[in-house]
PDB file of C-alpha atoms in Angstrom:
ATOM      1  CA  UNK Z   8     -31.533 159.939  47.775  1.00 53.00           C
ATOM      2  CA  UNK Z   9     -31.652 163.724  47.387  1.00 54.00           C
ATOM      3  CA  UNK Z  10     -34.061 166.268  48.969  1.00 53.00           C
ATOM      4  CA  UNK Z  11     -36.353 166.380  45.937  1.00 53.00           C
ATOM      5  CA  UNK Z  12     -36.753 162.280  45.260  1.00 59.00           C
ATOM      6  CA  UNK Z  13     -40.088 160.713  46.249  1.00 57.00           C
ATOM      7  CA  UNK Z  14     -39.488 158.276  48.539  1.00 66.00           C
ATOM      8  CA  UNK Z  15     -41.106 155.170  47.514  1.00 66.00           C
ATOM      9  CA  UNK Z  16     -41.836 153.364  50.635  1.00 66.00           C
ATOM     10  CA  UNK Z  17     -43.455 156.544  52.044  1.00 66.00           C
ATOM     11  CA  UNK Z  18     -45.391 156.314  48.877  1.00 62.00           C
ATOM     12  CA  UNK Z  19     -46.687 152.645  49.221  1.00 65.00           C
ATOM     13  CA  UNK Z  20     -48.002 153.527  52.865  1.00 65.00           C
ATOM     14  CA  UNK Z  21     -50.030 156.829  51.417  1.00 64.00           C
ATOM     15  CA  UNK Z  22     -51.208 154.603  48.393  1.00 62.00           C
ATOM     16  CA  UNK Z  23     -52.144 151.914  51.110  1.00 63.00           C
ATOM     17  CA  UNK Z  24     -54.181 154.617  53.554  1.00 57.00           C
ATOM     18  CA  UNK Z  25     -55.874 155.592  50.344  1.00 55.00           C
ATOM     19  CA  UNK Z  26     -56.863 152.195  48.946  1.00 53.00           C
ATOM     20  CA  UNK Z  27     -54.764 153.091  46.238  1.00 55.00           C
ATOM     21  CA  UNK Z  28     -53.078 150.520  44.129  1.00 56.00           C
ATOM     22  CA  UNK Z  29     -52.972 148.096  46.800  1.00 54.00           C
ATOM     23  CA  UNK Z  30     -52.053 144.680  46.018  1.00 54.00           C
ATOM     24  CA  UNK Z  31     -54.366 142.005  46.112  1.00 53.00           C
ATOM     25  CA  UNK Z  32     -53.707 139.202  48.364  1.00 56.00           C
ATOM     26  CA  UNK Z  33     -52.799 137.053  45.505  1.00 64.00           C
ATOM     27  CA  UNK Z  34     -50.082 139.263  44.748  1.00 73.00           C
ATOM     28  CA  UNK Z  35     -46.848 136.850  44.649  1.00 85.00           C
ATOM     29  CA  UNK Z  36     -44.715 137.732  48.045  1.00 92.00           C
ATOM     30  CA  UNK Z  37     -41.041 139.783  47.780  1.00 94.00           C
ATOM     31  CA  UNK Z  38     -38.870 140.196  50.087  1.00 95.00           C
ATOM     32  CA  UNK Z  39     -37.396 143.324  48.727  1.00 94.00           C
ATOM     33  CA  UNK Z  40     -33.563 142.548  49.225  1.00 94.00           C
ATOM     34  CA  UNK Z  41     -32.965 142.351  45.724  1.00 92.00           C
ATOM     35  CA  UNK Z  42     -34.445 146.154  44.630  1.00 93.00           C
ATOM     36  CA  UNK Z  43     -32.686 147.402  47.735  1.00 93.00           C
ATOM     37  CA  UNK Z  44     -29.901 146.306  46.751  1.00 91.00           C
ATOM     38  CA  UNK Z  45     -30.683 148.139  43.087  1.00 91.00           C
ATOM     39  CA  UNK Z  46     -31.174 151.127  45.639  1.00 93.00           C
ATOM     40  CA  UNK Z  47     -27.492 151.192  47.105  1.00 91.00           C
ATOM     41  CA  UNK Z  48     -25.981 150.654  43.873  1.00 89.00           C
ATOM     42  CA  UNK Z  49     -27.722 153.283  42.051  1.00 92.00           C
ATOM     43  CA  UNK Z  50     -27.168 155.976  44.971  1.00 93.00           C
ATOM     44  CA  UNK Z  51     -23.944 154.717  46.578  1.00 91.00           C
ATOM     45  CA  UNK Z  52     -20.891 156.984  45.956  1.00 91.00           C
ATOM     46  CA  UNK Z  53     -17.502 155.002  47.459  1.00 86.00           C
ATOM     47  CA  UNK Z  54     -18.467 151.474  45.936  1.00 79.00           C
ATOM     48  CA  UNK Z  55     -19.330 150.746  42.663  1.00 83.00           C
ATOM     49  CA  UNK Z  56     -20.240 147.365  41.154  1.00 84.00           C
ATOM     50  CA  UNK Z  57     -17.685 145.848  37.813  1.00 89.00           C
ATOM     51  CA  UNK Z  58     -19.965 144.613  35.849  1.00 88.00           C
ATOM     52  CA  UNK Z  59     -17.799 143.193  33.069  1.00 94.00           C
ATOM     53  CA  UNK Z  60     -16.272 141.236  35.700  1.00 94.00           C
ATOM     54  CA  UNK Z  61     -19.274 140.514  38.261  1.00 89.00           C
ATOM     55  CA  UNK Z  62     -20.592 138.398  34.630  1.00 92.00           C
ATOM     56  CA  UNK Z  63     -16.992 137.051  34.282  1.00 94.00           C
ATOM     57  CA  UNK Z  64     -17.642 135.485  38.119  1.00 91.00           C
ATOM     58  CA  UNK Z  65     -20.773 134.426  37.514  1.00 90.00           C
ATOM     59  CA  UNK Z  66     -20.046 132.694  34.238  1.00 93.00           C
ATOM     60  CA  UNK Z  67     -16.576 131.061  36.275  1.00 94.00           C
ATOM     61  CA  UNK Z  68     -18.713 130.126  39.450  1.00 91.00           C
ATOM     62  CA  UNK Z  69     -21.381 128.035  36.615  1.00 91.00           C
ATOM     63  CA  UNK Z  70     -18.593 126.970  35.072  1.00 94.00           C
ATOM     64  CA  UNK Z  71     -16.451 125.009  38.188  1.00 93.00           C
ATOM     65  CA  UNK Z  72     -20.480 123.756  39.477  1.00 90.00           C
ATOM     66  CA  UNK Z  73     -20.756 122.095  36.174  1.00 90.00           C
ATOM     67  CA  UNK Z  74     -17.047 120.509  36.131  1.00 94.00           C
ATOM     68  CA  UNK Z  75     -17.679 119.403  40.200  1.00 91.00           C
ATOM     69  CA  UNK Z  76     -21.425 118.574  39.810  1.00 89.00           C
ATOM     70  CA  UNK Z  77     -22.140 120.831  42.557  1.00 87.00           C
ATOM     71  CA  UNK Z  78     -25.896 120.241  43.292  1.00 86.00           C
ATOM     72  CA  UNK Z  79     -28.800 120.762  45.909  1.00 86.00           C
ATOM     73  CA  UNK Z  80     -27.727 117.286  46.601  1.00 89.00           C
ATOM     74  CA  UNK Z  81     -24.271 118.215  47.626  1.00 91.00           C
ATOM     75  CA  UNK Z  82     -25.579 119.661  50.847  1.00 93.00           C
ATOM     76  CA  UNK Z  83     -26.070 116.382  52.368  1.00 93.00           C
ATOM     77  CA  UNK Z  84     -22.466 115.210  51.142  1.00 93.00           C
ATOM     78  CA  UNK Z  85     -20.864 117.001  54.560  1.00 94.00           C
ATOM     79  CA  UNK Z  86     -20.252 114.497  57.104  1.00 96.00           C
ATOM     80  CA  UNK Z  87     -21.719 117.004  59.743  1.00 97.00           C
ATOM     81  CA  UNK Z  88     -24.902 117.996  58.231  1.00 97.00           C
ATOM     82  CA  UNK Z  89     -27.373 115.699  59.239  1.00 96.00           C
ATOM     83  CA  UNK Z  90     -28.708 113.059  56.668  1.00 94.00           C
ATOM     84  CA  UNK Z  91     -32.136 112.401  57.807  1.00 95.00           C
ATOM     85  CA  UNK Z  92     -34.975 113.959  55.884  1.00 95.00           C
ATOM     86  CA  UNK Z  93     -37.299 114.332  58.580  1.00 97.00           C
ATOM     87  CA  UNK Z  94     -38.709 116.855  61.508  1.00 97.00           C
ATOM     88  CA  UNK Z  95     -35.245 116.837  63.031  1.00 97.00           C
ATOM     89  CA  UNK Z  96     -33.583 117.764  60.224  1.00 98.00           C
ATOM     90  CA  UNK Z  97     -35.416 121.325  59.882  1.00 98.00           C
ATOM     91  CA  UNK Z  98     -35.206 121.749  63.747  1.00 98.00           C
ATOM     92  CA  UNK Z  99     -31.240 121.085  63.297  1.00 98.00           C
ATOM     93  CA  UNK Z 100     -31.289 123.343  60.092  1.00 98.00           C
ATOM     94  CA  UNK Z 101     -33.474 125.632  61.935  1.00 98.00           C
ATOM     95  CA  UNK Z 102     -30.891 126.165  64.970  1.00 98.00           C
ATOM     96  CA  UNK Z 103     -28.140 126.065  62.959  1.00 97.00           C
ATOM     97  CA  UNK Z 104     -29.034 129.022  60.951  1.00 96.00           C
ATOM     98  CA  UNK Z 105     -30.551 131.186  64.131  1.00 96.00           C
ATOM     99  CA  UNK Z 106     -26.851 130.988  65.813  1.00 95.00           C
ATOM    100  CA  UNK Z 107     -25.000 131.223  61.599  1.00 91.00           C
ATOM    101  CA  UNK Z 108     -23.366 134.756  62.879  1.00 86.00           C
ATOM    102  CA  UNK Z 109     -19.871 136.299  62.962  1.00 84.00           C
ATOM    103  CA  UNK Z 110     -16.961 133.777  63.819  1.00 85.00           C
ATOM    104  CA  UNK Z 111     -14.538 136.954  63.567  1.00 81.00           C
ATOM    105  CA  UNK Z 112     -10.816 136.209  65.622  1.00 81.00           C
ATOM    106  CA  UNK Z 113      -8.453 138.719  66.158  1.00 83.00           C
ATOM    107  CA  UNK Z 114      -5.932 135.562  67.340  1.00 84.00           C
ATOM    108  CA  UNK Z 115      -3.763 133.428  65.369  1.00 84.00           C
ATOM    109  CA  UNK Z 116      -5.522 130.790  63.605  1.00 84.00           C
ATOM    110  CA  UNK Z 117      -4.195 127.656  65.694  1.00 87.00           C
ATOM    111  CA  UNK Z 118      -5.624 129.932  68.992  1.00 91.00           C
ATOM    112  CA  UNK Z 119      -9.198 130.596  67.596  1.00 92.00           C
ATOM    113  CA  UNK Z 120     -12.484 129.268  68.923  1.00 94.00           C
ATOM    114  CA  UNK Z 121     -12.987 125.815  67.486  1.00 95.00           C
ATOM    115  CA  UNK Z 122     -15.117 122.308  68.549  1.00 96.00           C
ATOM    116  CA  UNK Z 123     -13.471 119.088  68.772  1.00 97.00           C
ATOM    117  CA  UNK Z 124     -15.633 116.696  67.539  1.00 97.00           C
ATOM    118  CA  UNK Z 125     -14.759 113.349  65.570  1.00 96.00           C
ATOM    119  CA  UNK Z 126     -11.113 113.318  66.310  1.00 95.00           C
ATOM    120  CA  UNK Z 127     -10.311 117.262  64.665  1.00 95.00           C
ATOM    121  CA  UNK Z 128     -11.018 120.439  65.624  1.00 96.00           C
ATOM    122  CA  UNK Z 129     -13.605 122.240  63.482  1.00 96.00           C
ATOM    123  CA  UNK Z 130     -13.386 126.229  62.923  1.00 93.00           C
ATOM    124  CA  UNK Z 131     -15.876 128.606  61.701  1.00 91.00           C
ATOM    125  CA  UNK Z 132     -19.268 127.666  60.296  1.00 92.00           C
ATOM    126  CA  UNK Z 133     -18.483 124.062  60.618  1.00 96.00           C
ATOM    127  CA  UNK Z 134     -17.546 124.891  64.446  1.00 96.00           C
ATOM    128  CA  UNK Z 135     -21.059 125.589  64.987  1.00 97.00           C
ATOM    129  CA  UNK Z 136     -22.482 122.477  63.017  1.00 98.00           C
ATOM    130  CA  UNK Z 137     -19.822 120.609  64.930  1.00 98.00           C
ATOM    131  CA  UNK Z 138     -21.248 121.869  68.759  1.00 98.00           C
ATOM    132  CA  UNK Z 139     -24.397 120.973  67.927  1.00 98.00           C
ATOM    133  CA  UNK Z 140     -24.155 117.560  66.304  1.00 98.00           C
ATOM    134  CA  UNK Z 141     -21.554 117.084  69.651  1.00 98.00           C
ATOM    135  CA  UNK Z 142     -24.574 118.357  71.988  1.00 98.00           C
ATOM    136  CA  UNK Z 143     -27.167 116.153  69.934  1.00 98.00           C
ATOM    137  CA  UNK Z 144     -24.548 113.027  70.884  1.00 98.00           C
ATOM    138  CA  UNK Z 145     -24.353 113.665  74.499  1.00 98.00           C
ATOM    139  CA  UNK Z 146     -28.097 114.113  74.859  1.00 97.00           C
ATOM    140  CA  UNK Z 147     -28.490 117.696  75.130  1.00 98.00           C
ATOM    141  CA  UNK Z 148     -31.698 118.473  73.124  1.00 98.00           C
ATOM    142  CA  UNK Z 149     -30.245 121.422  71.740  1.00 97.00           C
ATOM    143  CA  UNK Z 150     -32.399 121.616  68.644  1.00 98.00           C
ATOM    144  CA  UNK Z 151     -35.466 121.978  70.505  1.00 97.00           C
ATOM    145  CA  UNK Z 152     -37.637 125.159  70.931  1.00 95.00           C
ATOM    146  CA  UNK Z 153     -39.156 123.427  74.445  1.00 95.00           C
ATOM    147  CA  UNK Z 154     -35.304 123.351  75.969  1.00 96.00           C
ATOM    148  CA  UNK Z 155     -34.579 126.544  75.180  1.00 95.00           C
ATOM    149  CA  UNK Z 156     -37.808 127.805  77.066  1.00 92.00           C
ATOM    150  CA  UNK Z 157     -37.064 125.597  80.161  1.00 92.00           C
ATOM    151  CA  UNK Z 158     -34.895 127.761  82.387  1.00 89.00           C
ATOM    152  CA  UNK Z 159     -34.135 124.685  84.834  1.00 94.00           C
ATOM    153  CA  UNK Z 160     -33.300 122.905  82.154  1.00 94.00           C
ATOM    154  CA  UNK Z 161     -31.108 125.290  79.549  1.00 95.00           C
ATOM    155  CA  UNK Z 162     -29.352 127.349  82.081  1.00 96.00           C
ATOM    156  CA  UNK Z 163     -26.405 129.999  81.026  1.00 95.00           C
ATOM    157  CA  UNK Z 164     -23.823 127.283  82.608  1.00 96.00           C
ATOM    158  CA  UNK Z 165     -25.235 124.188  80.150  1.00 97.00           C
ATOM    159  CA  UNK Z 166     -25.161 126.174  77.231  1.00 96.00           C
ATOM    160  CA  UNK Z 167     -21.418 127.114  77.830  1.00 96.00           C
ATOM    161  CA  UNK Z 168     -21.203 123.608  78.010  1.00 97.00           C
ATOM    162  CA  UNK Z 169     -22.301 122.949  74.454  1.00 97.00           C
ATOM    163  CA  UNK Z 170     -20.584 125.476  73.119  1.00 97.00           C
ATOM    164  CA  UNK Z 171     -16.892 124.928  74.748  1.00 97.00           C
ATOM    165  CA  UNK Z 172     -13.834 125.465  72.753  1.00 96.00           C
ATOM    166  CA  UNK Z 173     -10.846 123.448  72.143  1.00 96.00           C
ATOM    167  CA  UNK Z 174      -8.784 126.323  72.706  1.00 95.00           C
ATOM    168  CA  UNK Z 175      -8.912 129.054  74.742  1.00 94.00           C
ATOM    169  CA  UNK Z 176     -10.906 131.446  73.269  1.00 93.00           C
ATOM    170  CA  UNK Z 177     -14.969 130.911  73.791  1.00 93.00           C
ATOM    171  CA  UNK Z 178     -17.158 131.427  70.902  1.00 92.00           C
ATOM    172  CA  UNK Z 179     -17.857 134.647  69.429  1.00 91.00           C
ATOM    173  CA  UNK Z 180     -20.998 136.682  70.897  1.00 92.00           C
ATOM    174  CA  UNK Z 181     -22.110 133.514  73.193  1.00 93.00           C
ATOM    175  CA  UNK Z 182     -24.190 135.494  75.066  1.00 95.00           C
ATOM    176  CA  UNK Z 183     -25.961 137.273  72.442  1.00 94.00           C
ATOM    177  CA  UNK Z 184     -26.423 133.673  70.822  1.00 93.00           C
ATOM    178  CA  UNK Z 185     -27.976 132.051  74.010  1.00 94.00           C
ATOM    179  CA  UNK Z 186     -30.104 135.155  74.545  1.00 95.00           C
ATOM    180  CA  UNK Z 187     -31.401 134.401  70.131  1.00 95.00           C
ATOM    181  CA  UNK Z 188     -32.268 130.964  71.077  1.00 95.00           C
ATOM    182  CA  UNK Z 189     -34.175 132.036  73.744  1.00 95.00           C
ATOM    183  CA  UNK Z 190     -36.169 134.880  72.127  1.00 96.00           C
ATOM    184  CA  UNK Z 191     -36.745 132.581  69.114  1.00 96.00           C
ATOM    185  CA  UNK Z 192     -38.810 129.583  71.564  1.00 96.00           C
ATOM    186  CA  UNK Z 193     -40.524 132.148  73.190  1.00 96.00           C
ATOM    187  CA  UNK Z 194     -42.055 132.934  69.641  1.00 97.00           C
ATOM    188  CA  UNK Z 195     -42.080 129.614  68.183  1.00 97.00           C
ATOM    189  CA  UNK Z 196     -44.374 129.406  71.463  1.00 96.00           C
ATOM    190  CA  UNK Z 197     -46.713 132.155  71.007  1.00 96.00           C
ATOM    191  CA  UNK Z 198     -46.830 132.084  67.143  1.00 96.00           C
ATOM    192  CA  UNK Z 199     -46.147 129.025  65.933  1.00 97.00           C
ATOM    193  CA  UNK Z 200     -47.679 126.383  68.540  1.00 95.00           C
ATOM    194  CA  UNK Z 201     -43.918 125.083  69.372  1.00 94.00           C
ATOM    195  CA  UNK Z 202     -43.074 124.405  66.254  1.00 96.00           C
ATOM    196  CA  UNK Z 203     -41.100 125.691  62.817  1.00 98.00           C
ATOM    197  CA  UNK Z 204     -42.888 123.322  60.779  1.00 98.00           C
ATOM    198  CA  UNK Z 205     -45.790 125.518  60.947  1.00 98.00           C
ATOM    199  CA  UNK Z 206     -44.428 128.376  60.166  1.00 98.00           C
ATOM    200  CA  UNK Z 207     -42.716 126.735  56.980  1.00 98.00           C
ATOM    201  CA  UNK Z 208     -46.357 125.220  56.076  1.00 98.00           C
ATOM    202  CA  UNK Z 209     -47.867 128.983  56.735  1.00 97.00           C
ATOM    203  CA  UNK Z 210     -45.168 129.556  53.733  1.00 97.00           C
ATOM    204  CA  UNK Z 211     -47.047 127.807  51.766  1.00 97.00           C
ATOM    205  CA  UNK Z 212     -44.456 127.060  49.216  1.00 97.00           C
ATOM    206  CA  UNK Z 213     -43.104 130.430  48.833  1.00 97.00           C
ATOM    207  CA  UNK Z 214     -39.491 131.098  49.483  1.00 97.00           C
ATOM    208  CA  UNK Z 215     -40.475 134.875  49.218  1.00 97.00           C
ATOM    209  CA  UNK Z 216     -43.147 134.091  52.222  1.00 97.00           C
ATOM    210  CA  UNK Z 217     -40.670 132.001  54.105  1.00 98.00           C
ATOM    211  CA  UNK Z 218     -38.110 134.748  54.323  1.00 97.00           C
ATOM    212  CA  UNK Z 219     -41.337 137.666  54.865  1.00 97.00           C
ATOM    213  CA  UNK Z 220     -42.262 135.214  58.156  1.00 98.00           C
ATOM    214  CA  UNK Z 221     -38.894 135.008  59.328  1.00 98.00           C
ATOM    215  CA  UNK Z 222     -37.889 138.824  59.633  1.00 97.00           C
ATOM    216  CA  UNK Z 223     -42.033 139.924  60.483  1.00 97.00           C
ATOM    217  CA  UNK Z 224     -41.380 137.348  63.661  1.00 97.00           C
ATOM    218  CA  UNK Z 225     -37.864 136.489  64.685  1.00 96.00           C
ATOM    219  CA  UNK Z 226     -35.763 139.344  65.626  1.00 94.00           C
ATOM    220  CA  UNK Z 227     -32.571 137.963  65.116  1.00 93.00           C
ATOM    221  CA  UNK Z 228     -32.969 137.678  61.329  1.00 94.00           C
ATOM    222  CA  UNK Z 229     -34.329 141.089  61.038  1.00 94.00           C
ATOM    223  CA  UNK Z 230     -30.980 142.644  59.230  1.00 92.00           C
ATOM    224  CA  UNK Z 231     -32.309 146.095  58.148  1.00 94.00           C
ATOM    225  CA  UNK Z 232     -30.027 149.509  57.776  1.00 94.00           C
ATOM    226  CA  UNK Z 233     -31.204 153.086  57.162  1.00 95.00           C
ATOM    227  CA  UNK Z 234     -29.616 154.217  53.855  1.00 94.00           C
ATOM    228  CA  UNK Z 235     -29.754 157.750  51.816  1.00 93.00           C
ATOM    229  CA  UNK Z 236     -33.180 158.063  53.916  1.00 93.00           C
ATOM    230  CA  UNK Z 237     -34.551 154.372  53.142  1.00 94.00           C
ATOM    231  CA  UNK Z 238     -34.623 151.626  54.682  1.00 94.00           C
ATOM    232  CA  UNK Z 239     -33.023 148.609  53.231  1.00 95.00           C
ATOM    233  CA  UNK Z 240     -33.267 145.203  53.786  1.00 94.00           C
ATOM    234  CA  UNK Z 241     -30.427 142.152  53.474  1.00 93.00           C
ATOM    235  CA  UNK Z 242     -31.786 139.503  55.220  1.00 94.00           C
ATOM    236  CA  UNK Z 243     -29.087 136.916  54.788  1.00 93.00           C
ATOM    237  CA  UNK Z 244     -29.582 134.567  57.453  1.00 93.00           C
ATOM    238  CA  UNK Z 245     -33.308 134.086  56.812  1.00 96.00           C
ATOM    239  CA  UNK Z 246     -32.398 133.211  53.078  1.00 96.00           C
ATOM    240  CA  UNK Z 247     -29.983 131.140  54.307  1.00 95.00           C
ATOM    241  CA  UNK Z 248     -32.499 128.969  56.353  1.00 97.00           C
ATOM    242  CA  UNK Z 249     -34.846 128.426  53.220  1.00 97.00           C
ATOM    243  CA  UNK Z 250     -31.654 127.960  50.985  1.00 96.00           C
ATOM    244  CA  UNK Z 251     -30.081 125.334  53.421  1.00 96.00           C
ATOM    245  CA  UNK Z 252     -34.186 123.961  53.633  1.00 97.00           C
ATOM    246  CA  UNK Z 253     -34.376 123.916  49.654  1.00 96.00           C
ATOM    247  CA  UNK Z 254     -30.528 122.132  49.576  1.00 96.00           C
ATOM    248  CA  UNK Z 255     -31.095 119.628  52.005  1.00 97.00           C
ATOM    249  CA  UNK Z 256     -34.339 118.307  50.901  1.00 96.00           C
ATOM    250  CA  UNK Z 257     -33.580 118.494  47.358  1.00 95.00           C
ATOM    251  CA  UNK Z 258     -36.598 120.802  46.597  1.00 95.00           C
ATOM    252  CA  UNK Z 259     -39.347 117.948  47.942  1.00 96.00           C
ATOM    253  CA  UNK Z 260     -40.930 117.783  50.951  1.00 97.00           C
ATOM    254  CA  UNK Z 261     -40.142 121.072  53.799  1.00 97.00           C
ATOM    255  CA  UNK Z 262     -37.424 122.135  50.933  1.00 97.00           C
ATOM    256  CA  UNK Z 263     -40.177 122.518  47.919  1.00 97.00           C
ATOM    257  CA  UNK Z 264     -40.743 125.896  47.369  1.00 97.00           C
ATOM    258  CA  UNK Z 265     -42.011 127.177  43.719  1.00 96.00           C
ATOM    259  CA  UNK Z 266     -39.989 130.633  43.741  1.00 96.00           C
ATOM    260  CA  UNK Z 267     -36.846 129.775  45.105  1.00 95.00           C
ATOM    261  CA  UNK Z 268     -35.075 132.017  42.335  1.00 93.00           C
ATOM    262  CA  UNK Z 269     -36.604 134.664  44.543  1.00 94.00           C
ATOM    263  CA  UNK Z 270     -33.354 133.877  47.277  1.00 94.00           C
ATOM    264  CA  UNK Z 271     -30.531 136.456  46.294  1.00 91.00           C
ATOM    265  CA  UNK Z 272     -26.761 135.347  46.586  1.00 81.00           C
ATOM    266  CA  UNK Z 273     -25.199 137.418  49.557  1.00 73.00           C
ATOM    267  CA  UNK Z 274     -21.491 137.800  50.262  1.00 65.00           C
ATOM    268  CA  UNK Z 275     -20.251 136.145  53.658  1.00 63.00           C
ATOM    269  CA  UNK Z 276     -18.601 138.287  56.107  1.00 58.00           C
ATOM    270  CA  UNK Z 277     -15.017 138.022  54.876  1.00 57.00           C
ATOM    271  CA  UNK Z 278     -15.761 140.356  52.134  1.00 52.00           C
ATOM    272  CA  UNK Z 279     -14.024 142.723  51.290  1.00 48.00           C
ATOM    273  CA  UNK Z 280     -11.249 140.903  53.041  1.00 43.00           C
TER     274      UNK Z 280
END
């Protein structure tokens, strides 16, 4: 953004202290991502966007979902995401997606962090899914807000414990992880009376909301960077918790929500390779 651009946001907060054009609170919620992401490709100088051949993906990606009958439905297909449709399911979807971070190995593949569980080891994303659902067996209450809080109870030492490799390499960032789960309780605590649900039903229905919630109160999904003067927003984790939310429960129940075109697709962390 050069010197003589308005900047918007600074805008929007002198509109705001001047009860000018304010939005009214029926105003449908945005999250933002989406025109920040307009932002960095209209002032960004090293990347540029193909669109000739970001339609070309597009059109292949709708193609093969069409050919597999890849659905909301095919969330629950996985043998380690849970199949219940219940309270436990969001609290497993809700950890899961708190701890969904950086898996990055500088070792050779058959020497990276992975979880045996089910007679294989599991790498990656599915290494996480695969620690908890392992935890979950053995009686660890690992999906619950109240055990993260209890410091007698979820000590360093017994989340090492759920989180132990089959190899020798720990997971990535396991103390930044523990120290998430943590933070995240202590807020479910004070904001949300123990409890994700409410913050989902605070939603009201709004994937837009949802996401809003997330970043305004959990730190960890907060993924902001300064660019060209302006702060821009990504947010990929806290899409990914109402995406997984939507997937799992089909759209019903704590997956309805009446704007979930509002969720932008976001690359994963292998790209570029």
């Amino acid at each position: 953004m050069s010197d003589d651009e308005a900047d918007e946001e600074l805008l929007a907060l002198l509109r705001q202290s001047l009860g000018i054009g304010v939005k009214s609170a029926s105003s449908p919620p945005e999250t933002r991502v989406l025109s920040d992401a307009k932002f960095i490709y209209d002032n960004s100088i090293d990347v540029a966007i193909d669109s000739q051949n970001t339609k070309a993906a597009a059109s292949g990606i709708w193609t093969l979902m069409q050919e597999r009958g890849y659905s909301s439905k095919t969330w629950s297909t996985h043998e380690l995401h849970p199949q219940a449709k219940d309270e436990s399911t969001v609290n497993f979807i809700f950890t899961m997606d708190l701890l969904n971070c950086c898996f990055w190995s500088d070792d050779l593949p058959e020497k990276r962090f992975a979880i045996e569980y089910r007679g294989r080891n599991w790498t990656g994303y599915w290494s996480l899914v695969a620690a908890l659902q392992r935890a979950l067996d053995e009686e660890i209450p690992i999906t619950s807000s109240d055990f993260w809080q209890d410091q007698n109870e979820c000590t360093d030492e017994l989340l090492k414990h759920v989180f132990r490799s089959a190899t020798l390499e720990e997971m990535p960032l396991l103390d930044q992880r523990m120290s998430c789960l943590r933070k995240a309780g202590r807020t479910l605590y004070n904001r949300f009376d123990c409890s994700i649900i409410n913050c989902i039903e605070e939603a009201k229905g709004s994937a837009a909301a949802l996401v809003n919630l997330l970043v305004e109160n959990f730190e960890c999904f907060k993924d902001e960077a300064r660019f060209e003067g302006k702060t821009v927003r990504f947010y990929k984790r806290a899409q990914i918790f109402v995406a997984d939310l939507w997937a799992c429960f089909e759209g019903e129940s704590y997956g309805r929500f009446d704007d979930i075109d509002k969720i932008t697709m976001f690359a994963g962390n292998s790209i570029p390779p």
